[in-house]
């Protein structure tokens, strides 16, 4: 660990986007002022993307510098720490029992995520400069977007769980602001509220988990917790009570992750979050924010590894979510909804991997998913832009001739998502499935569901490609004239397409006889968890034959279902209509994400509404308002009777005074 | 001639009652002020009478006379302020009737 003062530059990684956000906000206010005199004035808002992109580029440059600095160190010493000040110290200052520093830590894990956030973030910022052009809130959008990046960087760089929570809430807030960016339309505001409220359930779990950790370890410092787990909490010496507390803490923290990372049972907000502008969906609801749950679990990997029950639960939740998300994406007509459910499903894969102890594999899938899902979202945005805000794929078709660049890059993203051989998604997904297969026991069942979901993934991905870019042109030619998006939007697509295709080199499987880059890079971070898992059940590596078989199976499933999905829909949307006619029950069930959302409406939202209704009309209007208004009315009535005494006649006042004086005198005389 | 003190108290009460009656009945502010003076003087008489009844030939009780001198002083100040108010009222309403100022009616 190096001298912490010399690492103060670390602070500029999150601070640059914060400064950018403040500047963009100022530009927005200046624009609003200019609009007072001229409603169509653009003001200074055209400078906002420049400011925001410059801030992102600066943050990316610093992130790269941090990465280079880290690489120069020995693997076990790869930590850069910058402590700024003591935030909270309670108790004896020499030996406080609660002590939180404001500090940033750059280690292999946070470095990886910082690179993804700033790198993909920069591309999305550039894209957004083109996508949001002409919007009334152009500068405001970049202010929110930069603020989000700031919060996200705080989340991954903070050294303590409390700092993580600050970022955790910050990204939640920015997600809320950006989902509801077009709040005038009505439904985006509702979607934003839904996202916020659903996340609150998870955040409460996060807090409870943090408190449990504080009670167990007396600290919220992440490195300290990991160290104490390694030193004091050996599985063979641990007592049952502590084990239970550890499991509970892990369980609650996982609950927090379920909220943020859209897992069962809290995933319903993510598809609705597509009400936000498409760059937001790409940045927040695909590439970065929704992966913070994965980050948290990898960060505290020894805690989770010490509780096999919770690990199995994580895998079970992950694979179930993957299945629900994947099957729902099969029948969606809205292109962004397909991608949203696909994101839910892919996040499920990551949790499946985490539950098997394949922490590095989960991060690998996180990184490749950030590339290809951001690419697909941006591509979808480009399509929506070119189609004049049309999102229904049944009203698209044949766009490959009109939007060749978007089409080519979208193909790359689709290939990666569906796991076509040698694409980035192929390697990361198969690594997770291989780890699942290797874990044995109940994990065989998870593996089968995982493969099934992979088949669905390939199917719906290529269904989407076929419906959008192939077949007959089903849109109204009089009103819609599809056109390629400007270079500002297509260049980021190309960069992301390159990353989606080549991202696999970060983690080639052992059978290729080359080093797994990400595995080696993250080894110092995930080693404590691995050590605890190894104590549980010794981990045997898969034989090369089995691995080849698994890889081959993965390729075959992906190719076969990609082919089926593609060819079923190149003619048009006939197959969808046939399904709806043939099995309306199944189609409806899938279309509504296994009717989980409507179940929530029925079981949670409606009773709460009823409760609120009762409280409003009975308790508030009847009891409380009754008390307040009643006392006011009583005072008024009494005053109305008494006011007659004040007649304005001097004599009557004198009479009352005299009478009063006489009464008092009499009272004195007789008492 | 030795007048009993009780008679003085009855005279004082009678004068006070006349003052009160005049204050309540008459509408003219100046008359009302005069009635107030009457009441004050009735009180003075009561003070002096009480003082006399408490005195013995060797020891005079001086509290009563002293109080009545205070009351006369205060009454002078009260008359000054009261008459100034009457002038102000007259300027405002062109009248010195108490009925003319009844804006404070509730």
mmCIF file with all atom_site columns, N, CA and C in Angstrom, chain A residues 643-644 646-655, chain B residues 23-27 98-99 101-102 104-106:
data_model
loop_
_atom_site.group_PDB
_atom_site.id
_atom_site.type_symbol
_atom_site.label_atom_id
_atom_site.label_alt_id
_atom_site.label_comp_id
_atom_site.label_asym_id
_atom_site.label_entity_id
_atom_site.label_seq_id
_atom_site.pdbx_PDB_ins_code
_atom_site.Cartn_x
_atom_site.Cartn_y
_atom_site.Cartn_z
_atom_site.occupancy
_atom_site.B_iso_or_equiv
_atom_site.pdbx_formal_charge
_atom_site.auth_seq_id
_atom_site.auth_comp_id
_atom_site.auth_asym_id
_atom_site.auth_atom_id
_atom_site.pdbx_PDB_model_num
ATOM 1  N N  . UNK A 1 643 ? -68.939 38.638 21.133 1.00 0.00 ? 643 UNK A N  1
ATOM 2  C CA . UNK A 1 643 ? -68.573 39.912 20.507 1.00 0.00 ? 643 UNK A CA 1
ATOM 3  C C  . UNK A 1 643 ? -69.601 41.004 20.764 1.00 0.00 ? 643 UNK A C  1
ATOM 4  N N  . UNK A 1 644 ? -70.849 40.594 21.043 1.00 0.00 ? 644 UNK A N  1
ATOM 5  C CA . UNK A 1 644 ? -71.882 41.583 21.315 1.00 0.00 ? 644 UNK A CA 1
ATOM 6  C C  . UNK A 1 644 ? -71.533 42.484 22.493 1.00 0.00 ? 644 UNK A C  1
ATOM 7  N N  . UNK A 1 646 ? -68.774 43.895 23.063 1.00 0.00 ? 646 UNK A N  1
ATOM 8  C CA . UNK A 1 646 ? -67.994 45.050 22.638 1.00 0.00 ? 646 UNK A CA 1
ATOM 9  C C  . UNK A 1 646 ? -68.841 45.894 21.705 1.00 0.00 ? 646 UNK A C  1
ATOM 10 N N  . UNK A 1 647 ? -69.647 46.796 22.310 1.00 0.00 ? 647 UNK A N  1
ATOM 11 C CA . UNK A 1 647 ? -70.614 47.525 21.497 1.00 0.00 ? 647 UNK A CA 1
ATOM 12 C C  . UNK A 1 647 ? -70.037 48.790 20.898 1.00 0.00 ? 647 UNK A C  1
ATOM 13 N N  . UNK A 1 648 ? -68.849 49.205 21.356 1.00 0.00 ? 648 UNK A N  1
ATOM 14 C CA . UNK A 1 648 ? -68.303 50.458 20.889 1.00 0.00 ? 648 UNK A CA 1
ATOM 15 C C  . UNK A 1 648 ? -68.830 51.639 21.684 1.00 0.00 ? 648 UNK A C  1
ATOM 16 N N  . UNK A 1 649 ? -69.783 51.386 22.608 1.00 0.00 ? 649 UNK A N  1
ATOM 17 C CA . UNK A 1 649 ? -70.324 52.459 23.434 1.00 0.00 ? 649 UNK A CA 1
ATOM 18 C C  . UNK A 1 649 ? -69.498 52.606 24.692 1.00 0.00 ? 649 UNK A C  1
ATOM 19 N N  . UNK A 1 650 ? -69.009 53.795 24.924 1.00 0.00 ? 650 UNK A N  1
ATOM 20 C CA . UNK A 1 650 ? -68.163 54.045 26.080 1.00 0.00 ? 650 UNK A CA 1
ATOM 21 C C  . UNK A 1 650 ? -68.871 53.616 27.367 1.00 0.00 ? 650 UNK A C  1
ATOM 22 N N  . UNK A 1 651 ? -70.194 53.917 27.417 1.00 0.00 ? 651 UNK A N  1
ATOM 23 C CA . UNK A 1 651 ? -70.937 53.669 28.644 1.00 0.00 ? 651 UNK A CA 1
ATOM 24 C C  . UNK A 1 651 ? -70.998 52.195 28.972 1.00 0.00 ? 651 UNK A C  1
ATOM 25 N N  . UNK A 1 652 ? -71.196 51.379 27.892 1.00 0.00 ? 652 UNK A N  1
ATOM 26 C CA . UNK A 1 652 ? -71.322 49.950 28.163 1.00 0.00 ? 652 UNK A CA 1
ATOM 27 C C  . UNK A 1 652 ? -69.986 49.396 28.675 1.00 0.00 ? 652 UNK A C  1
ATOM 28 N N  . UNK A 1 653 ? -68.876 49.902 28.106 1.00 0.00 ? 653 UNK A N  1
ATOM 29 C CA . UNK A 1 653 ? -67.573 49.464 28.612 1.00 0.00 ? 653 UNK A CA 1
ATOM 30 C C  . UNK A 1 653 ? -67.453 49.832 30.079 1.00 0.00 ? 653 UNK A C  1
ATOM 31 N N  . UNK A 1 654 ? -67.835 51.054 30.386 1.00 0.00 ? 654 UNK A N  1
ATOM 32 C CA . UNK A 1 654 ? -67.719 51.524 31.768 1.00 0.00 ? 654 UNK A CA 1
ATOM 33 C C  . UNK A 1 654 ? -68.589 50.674 32.682 1.00 0.00 ? 654 UNK A C  1
ATOM 34 N N  . UNK A 1 655 ? -69.776 50.302 32.173 1.00 0.00 ? 655 UNK A N  1
ATOM 35 C CA . UNK A 1 655 ? -70.677 49.486 32.975 1.00 0.00 ? 655 UNK A CA 1
ATOM 36 C C  . UNK A 1 655 ? -70.039 48.134 33.287 1.00 0.00 ? 655 UNK A C  1
ATOM 37 N N  . UNK B 2 23  ? -71.712 59.413 34.609 1.00 0.00 ? 23  UNK B N  1
ATOM 38 C CA . UNK B 2 23  ? -70.834 58.860 33.560 1.00 0.00 ? 23  UNK B CA 1
ATOM 39 C C  . UNK B 2 23  ? -71.605 57.946 32.632 1.00 0.00 ? 23  UNK B C  1
ATOM 40 N N  . UNK B 2 24  ? -72.496 57.164 33.235 1.00 0.00 ? 24  UNK B N  1
ATOM 41 C CA . UNK B 2 24  ? -73.222 56.201 32.412 1.00 0.00 ? 24  UNK B CA 1
ATOM 42 C C  . UNK B 2 24  ? -74.327 56.859 31.621 1.00 0.00 ? 24  UNK B C  1
ATOM 43 N N  . UNK B 2 25  ? -74.906 57.880 32.149 1.00 0.00 ? 25  UNK B N  1
ATOM 44 C CA . UNK B 2 25  ? -76.099 58.426 31.524 1.00 0.00 ? 25  UNK B CA 1
ATOM 45 C C  . UNK B 2 25  ? -75.779 59.511 30.508 1.00 0.00 ? 25  UNK B C  1
ATOM 46 N N  . UNK B 2 26  ? -74.854 60.405 30.828 1.00 0.00 ? 26  UNK B N  1
ATOM 47 C CA . UNK B 2 26  ? -74.606 61.547 29.951 1.00 0.00 ? 26  UNK B CA 1
ATOM 48 C C  . UNK B 2 26  ? -73.750 61.146 28.762 1.00 0.00 ? 26  UNK B C  1
ATOM 49 N N  . UNK B 2 27  ? -74.086 61.736 27.576 1.00 0.00 ? 27  UNK B N  1
ATOM 50 C CA . UNK B 2 27  ? -73.362 61.394 26.357 1.00 0.00 ? 27  UNK B CA 1
ATOM 51 C C  . UNK B 2 27  ? -72.210 62.351 26.076 1.00 0.00 ? 27  UNK B C  1
ATOM 52 N N  . UNK B 2 98  ? -70.217 60.885 23.061 1.00 0.00 ? 98  UNK B N  1
ATOM 53 C CA . UNK B 2 98  ? -69.540 59.572 23.088 1.00 0.00 ? 98  UNK B CA 1
ATOM 54 C C  . UNK B 2 98  ? -70.071 58.651 21.997 1.00 0.00 ? 98  UNK B C  1
ATOM 55 N N  . UNK B 2 99  ? -71.315 58.825 21.587 1.00 0.00 ? 99  UNK B N  1
ATOM 56 C CA . UNK B 2 99  ? -71.872 57.951 20.552 1.00 0.00 ? 99  UNK B CA 1
ATOM 57 C C  . UNK B 2 99  ? -71.147 58.106 19.219 1.00 0.00 ? 99  UNK B C  1
ATOM 58 N N  . UNK B 2 101 ? -68.109 58.111 18.568 1.00 0.00 ? 101 UNK B N  1
ATOM 59 C CA . UNK B 2 101 ? -66.915 57.267 18.388 1.00 0.00 ? 101 UNK B CA 1
ATOM 60 C C  . UNK B 2 101 ? -67.255 55.850 18.827 1.00 0.00 ? 101 UNK B C  1
ATOM 61 N N  . UNK B 2 102 ? -67.801 55.085 17.879 1.00 0.00 ? 102 UNK B N  1
ATOM 62 C CA . UNK B 2 102 ? -68.133 53.699 18.257 1.00 0.00 ? 102 UNK B CA 1
ATOM 63 C C  . UNK B 2 102 ? -67.551 52.715 17.238 1.00 0.00 ? 102 UNK B C  1
ATOM 64 N N  . UNK B 2 104 ? -65.044 50.842 17.499 1.00 0.00 ? 104 UNK B N  1
ATOM 65 C CA . UNK B 2 104 ? -64.503 49.623 18.093 1.00 0.00 ? 104 UNK B CA 1
ATOM 66 C C  . UNK B 2 104 ? -65.581 48.589 18.360 1.00 0.00 ? 104 UNK B C  1
ATOM 67 N N  . UNK B 2 105 ? -66.741 48.833 17.808 1.00 0.00 ? 105 UNK B N  1
ATOM 68 C CA . UNK B 2 105 ? -67.844 47.897 18.010 1.00 0.00 ? 105 UNK B CA 1
ATOM 69 C C  . UNK B 2 105 ? -67.449 46.513 17.480 1.00 0.00 ? 105 UNK B C  1
ATOM 70 N N  . UNK B 2 106 ? -67.709 45.474 18.249 1.00 0.00 ? 106 UNK B N  1
ATOM 71 C CA . UNK B 2 106 ? -67.265 44.136 17.864 1.00 0.00 ? 106 UNK B CA 1
ATOM 72 C C  . UNK B 2 106 ? -68.125 43.530 16.791 1.00 0.00 ? 106 UNK B C  1
#
